[in-house]
Amino acid sequence: MKKSLIALAFGTLALGMSEFVMMGILPDIARSLGITIPEAGHLISAYALGVCAGAPLMVLCARTRPLKQILLALAALIVAGNACAAAAPGYWTLLAMRFVSGLPHGAFFGVGSIVAERVASADRRAEAVSIMIVGMTVANLFGVPLGTYICGALTWRATFAIVAVWGVVAAVLIRRWVPALPPLPDTGLGGQFRFLKKGGPWLVLASVLLGNGGILCWYSYVGPSMLHTAGFGPGDLTWIMMLAGFGMFVGNLFGGHFSDAFTPEKMVRATLLTASVALIGIFLFLHVGWLALVLMTLTTGSLFCVSSPQQLLILENSRGGEMLGAALVQVAFNLGNAFGAYCGGLPIDRGLGYEYAALPGAAFAVVGFLTSVYYIRRYPRRKAA
């Protein structure tokens, strides 16, 4: 395994902890700052807004810079955002720092995907991207539970401080192990956006938003689903969430390996079909504990199984604007996150059981699957490559 890919994985691990650890420390932050849980929830939204804003800002500010320099600047932003969040004196400062912490997220994935594709051999490009993304899955498997534990044992500020330290480690490894790659060809500012005039990139982004958003319709409520419908106790949630993270870890490696074997678009199609079936199964069998665990692991595995093939597909469909295209995948993922959580909560707000959150999720995943089917027919491999 190339050391440069390990360095990139350290960066995505820091980003994964920064994004997802909020779910576990939200009540502690609300209590510490004297705010309500919904107000604390805005800290999650601020990060997502930072992700969405960071992609176009990167194109404006760094499109002509060498790729390694961009990665180092983004790693520095990870450190600064989380260090300032750890020292934030009040709610509004913390809200601003959460926005700053989100700025490098999509940009790092975008530039990192380009670097991973360049350092990999031609027949292992998707696997290389999946190794970069593995840091995000490890964050869900170990980093988020560790951050939640540290918050309870010490303070939520220590959790953000640890993310900042991890960002420093990522920066050091990037500086030492990532080769000095030249900047992308300068196609001008307009050239960076020219690929969006074609239909292929929009179909890829739609599959990301609909497929991942569909899974997150239900997964956003996995905790109460397991407690109130599947019959597990509060003490079981830690290992249940680790099982979900294990599904993400295995799914990501699975998706990268088989995308190289069968083509990325076929892997996206198969995975979204699997996710659709799993979500229907959750609606029907969530009350059966052991089966709920199997289906949960299948859905979280699907969530990251499509990550590397979708990232590779957008690179293929955005030549001349790869940096923006790769970052837009993360924008679509975060929009799908917000969209899915909102739609999944609608039946719950109307008094229905948590299994009903999987119904709109299944519908979105099916539409995402059909989008991938249309993409394969409209843009066969000989044209996309």
XYZ file of C-alpha atoms in Angstrom:
385
model
C 0.000 0.000 0.000
C 1.343 3.430 -0.927
C 2.213 5.674 2.020
C 0.553 8.625 0.296
C -2.834 6.888 0.527
C -2.299 6.266 4.261
C -1.575 9.980 4.733
C -4.812 10.860 2.938
C -6.710 8.353 5.104
C -5.428 10.103 8.240
C -6.914 13.324 6.887
C -10.321 11.787 6.166
C -10.304 10.237 9.650
C -9.918 13.713 11.168
C -12.748 14.980 8.974
C -14.955 12.011 9.902
C -14.493 12.625 13.607
C -15.067 16.352 13.175
C -18.343 15.758 11.316
C -19.903 12.808 13.121
C -18.734 13.169 16.722
C -21.299 15.943 17.222
C -24.071 13.312 17.317
C -22.605 11.850 20.512
C -21.619 15.041 22.376
C -24.624 17.231 21.502
C -26.343 16.960 24.944
C -23.108 17.825 26.777
C -22.548 20.925 24.640
C -26.152 22.045 25.159
C -25.846 21.637 28.927
C -22.442 23.333 29.079
C -23.449 26.384 27.037
C -26.966 26.664 28.466
C -28.746 26.160 25.138
C -31.484 23.820 23.957
C -30.884 20.597 22.041
C -32.385 22.093 18.816
C -30.026 25.074 19.161
C -27.109 22.689 19.625
C -28.304 20.859 16.507
C -27.495 23.996 14.513
C -23.828 23.144 15.112
C -24.321 20.125 12.830
C -26.011 22.287 10.193
C -23.196 24.862 10.384
C -20.659 22.158 9.518
C -22.764 21.009 6.557
C -23.010 24.600 5.303
C -19.232 24.864 5.545
C -18.895 21.736 3.398
C -21.170 23.229 0.737
C -19.344 26.581 0.751
C -15.859 25.078 0.748
C -16.084 23.475 -2.716
C -16.555 26.650 -4.800
C -14.188 28.588 -2.523
C -11.483 26.024 -3.232
C -11.914 26.490 -6.988
C -11.685 30.266 -6.623
C -8.657 30.291 -4.328
C -6.558 27.218 -5.073
C -7.313 25.824 -8.524
C -3.843 26.740 -9.905
C -1.822 25.601 -6.879
C 0.118 22.293 -6.635
C -2.056 19.544 -5.178
C 0.192 18.844 -2.181
C 0.143 22.510 -1.179
C -3.656 22.507 -1.283
C -3.819 19.419 0.938
C -1.479 20.995 3.489
C -3.547 24.187 3.567
C -6.738 22.169 4.069
C -5.130 20.152 6.874
C -4.141 23.427 8.541
C -7.760 24.557 8.293
C -8.879 21.320 10.001
C -6.477 22.065 12.855
C -7.472 25.728 13.154
C -11.231 25.104 13.040
C -11.234 22.379 15.689
C -8.658 24.060 17.935
C -10.722 27.254 17.953
C -13.883 25.205 18.571
C -12.209 23.651 21.616
C -11.468 27.137 22.969
C -14.768 28.763 21.935
C -16.031 31.015 24.761
C -19.701 30.801 23.767
C -22.339 29.421 21.434
C -21.952 31.878 18.551
C -18.191 31.487 18.407
C -18.570 27.701 18.411
C -21.173 27.971 15.631
C -18.745 30.007 13.511
C -15.911 27.557 14.158
C -18.104 24.618 13.145
C -18.652 26.394 9.811
C -14.882 26.891 9.450
C -14.281 23.216 10.337
C -16.598 22.185 7.494
C -14.851 24.307 4.834
C -11.999 21.836 4.117
C -14.226 18.727 4.098
C -15.424 18.558 0.497
C -12.250 20.212 -0.754
C -10.025 17.616 0.935
C -12.018 14.736 -0.532
C -11.913 16.407 -3.933
C -8.159 16.991 -4.047
C -7.454 13.716 -2.233
C -9.409 11.759 -4.842
C -7.370 13.340 -7.628
C -4.111 12.518 -5.825
C -5.245 8.937 -5.125
C -6.208 8.443 -8.765
C -2.831 9.801 -9.946
C -0.625 7.690 -7.671
C -2.569 4.452 -8.318
C -2.097 2.055 -11.199
C -4.725 2.205 -13.939
C -6.479 -0.988 -12.815
C -6.675 -0.040 -9.106
C -7.961 3.528 -9.151
C -11.210 2.858 -7.271
C -9.386 0.812 -4.657
C -6.948 3.693 -4.130
C -9.822 6.120 -3.572
C -11.436 3.653 -1.150
C -8.211 3.519 0.901
C -8.355 7.305 1.200
C -12.011 7.129 2.285
C -11.302 4.354 4.814
C -10.359 7.024 7.344
C -13.966 8.202 7.393
C -15.194 4.670 8.166
C -12.567 4.177 10.893
C -13.778 7.450 12.400
C -17.278 5.991 12.680
C -15.970 2.653 13.951
C -13.567 3.895 16.651
C -13.091 7.661 16.543
C -16.660 8.752 17.258
C -17.154 6.352 20.220
C -13.750 7.449 21.572
C -14.661 11.128 21.202
C -17.981 10.545 22.943
C -16.252 8.726 25.813
C -13.673 11.506 26.239
C -16.463 14.066 26.296
C -18.147 12.214 29.150
C -14.913 11.610 31.056
C -13.450 15.102 30.583
C -15.252 17.732 28.506
C -16.496 18.273 24.964
C -13.619 20.723 24.476
C -11.144 17.848 24.835
C -12.905 16.032 21.992
C -12.384 18.934 19.584
C -8.799 19.310 20.799
C -8.080 15.671 19.933
C -9.460 16.197 16.416
C -7.137 19.201 16.052
C -4.148 17.096 17.166
C -5.125 14.410 14.668
C -5.199 17.106 11.987
C -1.593 17.972 12.875
C -0.611 14.306 12.477
C -2.359 14.211 9.077
C -0.512 17.357 7.964
C 2.861 15.878 8.959
C 2.165 12.635 7.072
C 0.942 14.508 3.995
C 4.103 16.611 4.006
C 6.323 13.528 4.295
C 4.510 10.915 2.201
C 2.445 12.626 -0.499
C 4.589 13.252 -3.601
C 4.914 16.712 -5.109
C 2.347 16.626 -7.899
C 1.927 19.457 -10.400
C -1.262 21.538 -10.405
C -4.127 20.589 -12.665
C -4.163 22.210 -16.116
C -5.551 25.722 -15.819
C -8.776 25.776 -17.808
C -9.797 29.149 -16.405
C -12.510 29.784 -13.886
C -15.240 29.151 -16.437
C -13.542 25.947 -17.522
C -13.824 24.573 -14.000
C -17.621 24.686 -14.280
C -17.919 23.681 -17.949
C -18.440 19.991 -17.198
C -21.759 20.838 -15.517
C -23.240 21.554 -18.962
C -23.288 17.788 -19.577
C -25.817 15.331 -18.230
C -23.399 12.706 -16.899
C -22.136 14.633 -13.853
C -25.680 15.554 -12.809
C -26.733 11.892 -12.956
C -23.780 10.910 -10.757
C -24.559 13.681 -8.245
C -28.257 12.719 -8.280
C -27.368 9.113 -7.454
C -25.263 10.360 -4.535
C -27.977 12.628 -3.149
C -30.873 10.185 -3.624
C -29.076 6.953 -2.747
C -27.196 8.163 0.300
C -30.060 10.433 1.366
C -32.393 7.456 1.202
C -30.201 5.412 3.525
C -29.914 8.351 5.930
C -33.716 8.695 6.043
C -33.685 5.771 8.443
C -30.101 5.724 9.714
C -30.539 9.241 11.147
C -32.915 7.606 13.657
C -31.007 4.366 14.200
C -30.654 4.963 17.973
C -34.337 5.297 18.833
C -35.173 2.626 16.250
C -33.027 0.082 18.051
C -34.294 1.154 21.486
C -38.025 1.504 20.876
C -38.718 -0.950 18.037
C -35.935 -3.529 17.839
C -36.011 -4.050 21.611
C -32.430 -3.273 22.627
C -31.430 -1.398 25.794
C -29.503 1.860 26.210
C -26.386 -0.085 27.191
C -26.409 -1.835 23.808
C -26.116 1.328 21.720
C -22.318 1.577 21.907
C -21.661 -1.824 20.351
C -24.576 -1.372 17.928
C -23.002 1.842 16.614
C -19.642 0.100 16.369
C -21.327 -2.652 14.337
C -22.757 0.027 12.045
C -19.258 1.502 11.691
C -17.879 -1.957 10.902
C -20.413 -2.213 8.081
C -19.153 1.120 6.698
C -15.541 -0.049 6.910
C -16.128 -3.347 5.095
C -18.514 -1.789 2.579
C -15.962 0.846 1.591
C -13.210 -1.716 0.936
C -15.677 -3.989 -0.865
C -16.844 -1.149 -3.120
C -13.318 -0.094 -4.040
C -12.152 -3.615 -4.888
C -15.140 -4.654 -6.977
C -15.420 -1.307 -8.764
C -12.057 -2.051 -10.340
C -13.236 -5.563 -11.205
C -16.689 -4.720 -12.633
C -16.585 -0.917 -13.353
C -17.700 1.802 -10.904
C -21.143 2.415 -12.430
C -22.137 -1.250 -12.139
C -21.023 -1.227 -8.507
C -23.173 1.843 -7.811
C -26.161 0.183 -9.467
C -25.792 -3.076 -7.516
C -25.236 -1.278 -4.202
C -28.239 1.034 -4.512
C -30.430 -1.947 -5.384
C -29.123 -3.715 -2.264
C -29.834 -0.622 -0.157
C -33.390 -0.421 -1.521
C -34.088 -4.047 -0.577
C -32.489 -3.607 2.870
C -34.611 -0.522 3.641
C -37.790 -2.370 2.669
C -36.630 -5.183 4.943
C -36.157 -2.706 7.804
C -39.719 -1.495 7.362
C -41.028 -5.044 7.517
C -38.728 -6.624 10.128
C -37.321 -3.872 12.380
C -39.098 -5.474 15.352
C -36.981 -8.639 14.963
C -33.793 -7.739 16.848
C -31.164 -9.925 15.164
C -32.579 -9.232 11.702
C -32.632 -5.492 12.419
C -28.888 -5.680 13.147
C -28.178 -7.544 9.909
C -30.203 -5.069 7.843
C -28.622 -2.082 9.619
C -25.134 -3.376 8.817
C -26.182 -3.947 5.212
C -27.456 -0.361 4.860
C -24.365 1.222 6.467
C -22.182 -0.980 4.281
C -24.102 0.272 1.231
C -23.649 3.869 2.383
C -19.873 3.641 1.934
C -19.766 0.909 -0.692
C -20.815 3.519 -3.270
C -18.407 6.221 -2.053
C -15.275 5.356 -4.037
C -17.084 4.381 -7.285
C -19.160 7.570 -7.183
C -16.015 9.622 -6.514
C -14.287 7.966 -9.466
C -17.282 8.447 -11.764
C -17.423 12.175 -11.081
C -13.688 12.442 -11.859
C -14.289 10.735 -15.187
C -17.165 13.079 -15.970
C -15.514 16.351 -14.922
C -12.264 16.493 -16.900
C -11.069 20.074 -16.816
C -12.935 20.663 -13.558
C -11.976 17.583 -11.515
C -11.271 19.541 -8.359
C -14.756 21.016 -8.252
C -16.425 17.809 -9.427
C -14.861 15.625 -6.739
C -15.758 18.171 -4.054
C -19.358 18.359 -5.274
C -19.817 14.680 -4.389
C -19.347 15.619 -0.744
C -21.751 18.538 -1.161
C -24.356 16.146 -2.580
C -23.694 13.692 0.269
C -24.262 16.381 2.915
C -27.377 17.691 1.177
C -28.634 14.106 1.079
C -27.870 13.852 4.790
C -30.021 16.883 5.613
C -32.717 15.946 3.096
C -32.874 12.338 4.301
C -33.040 13.206 7.994
C -35.894 15.634 7.350
C -37.950 13.248 5.194
C -37.331 10.300 7.504
C -38.613 12.345 10.430
C -41.922 13.223 8.760
C -43.727 9.910 9.482
C -42.266 9.857 13.007
C -43.624 13.364 13.668
C -47.065 12.055 12.698
C -46.968 9.363 15.337
C -45.923 6.413 13.176
C -43.257 3.919 14.249
C -39.572 4.305 13.501
C -39.776 1.608 10.853
C -41.780 4.044 8.714
C -38.694 6.243 8.326
C -37.345 3.505 6.043
C -40.235 3.877 3.567
C -39.276 7.264 2.061
C -35.679 6.080 2.269
C -36.472 3.027 0.142
C -38.286 5.224 -2.390
C -35.304 7.573 -2.714
C -32.869 4.654 -2.987
C -34.976 3.113 -5.772
C -34.926 6.401 -7.699
C -31.154 6.573 -7.161
C -30.864 3.010 -8.493
C -32.922 3.912 -11.585
C -30.707 6.955 -12.093
C -27.645 4.702 -12.142
C -29.366 2.343 -14.611
C -30.081 5.277 -16.925
C -26.497 6.492 -16.570
C -25.112 3.114 -17.679
C -27.329 3.119 -20.752
C -26.731 6.760 -21.613
C -22.985 6.804 -20.964
C -21.417 3.412 -21.666
C -17.934 2.748 -20.321
C -16.142 3.419 -23.623
C -17.470 7.015 -23.548
C -17.061 7.699 -19.840
C -13.452 6.549 -19.541
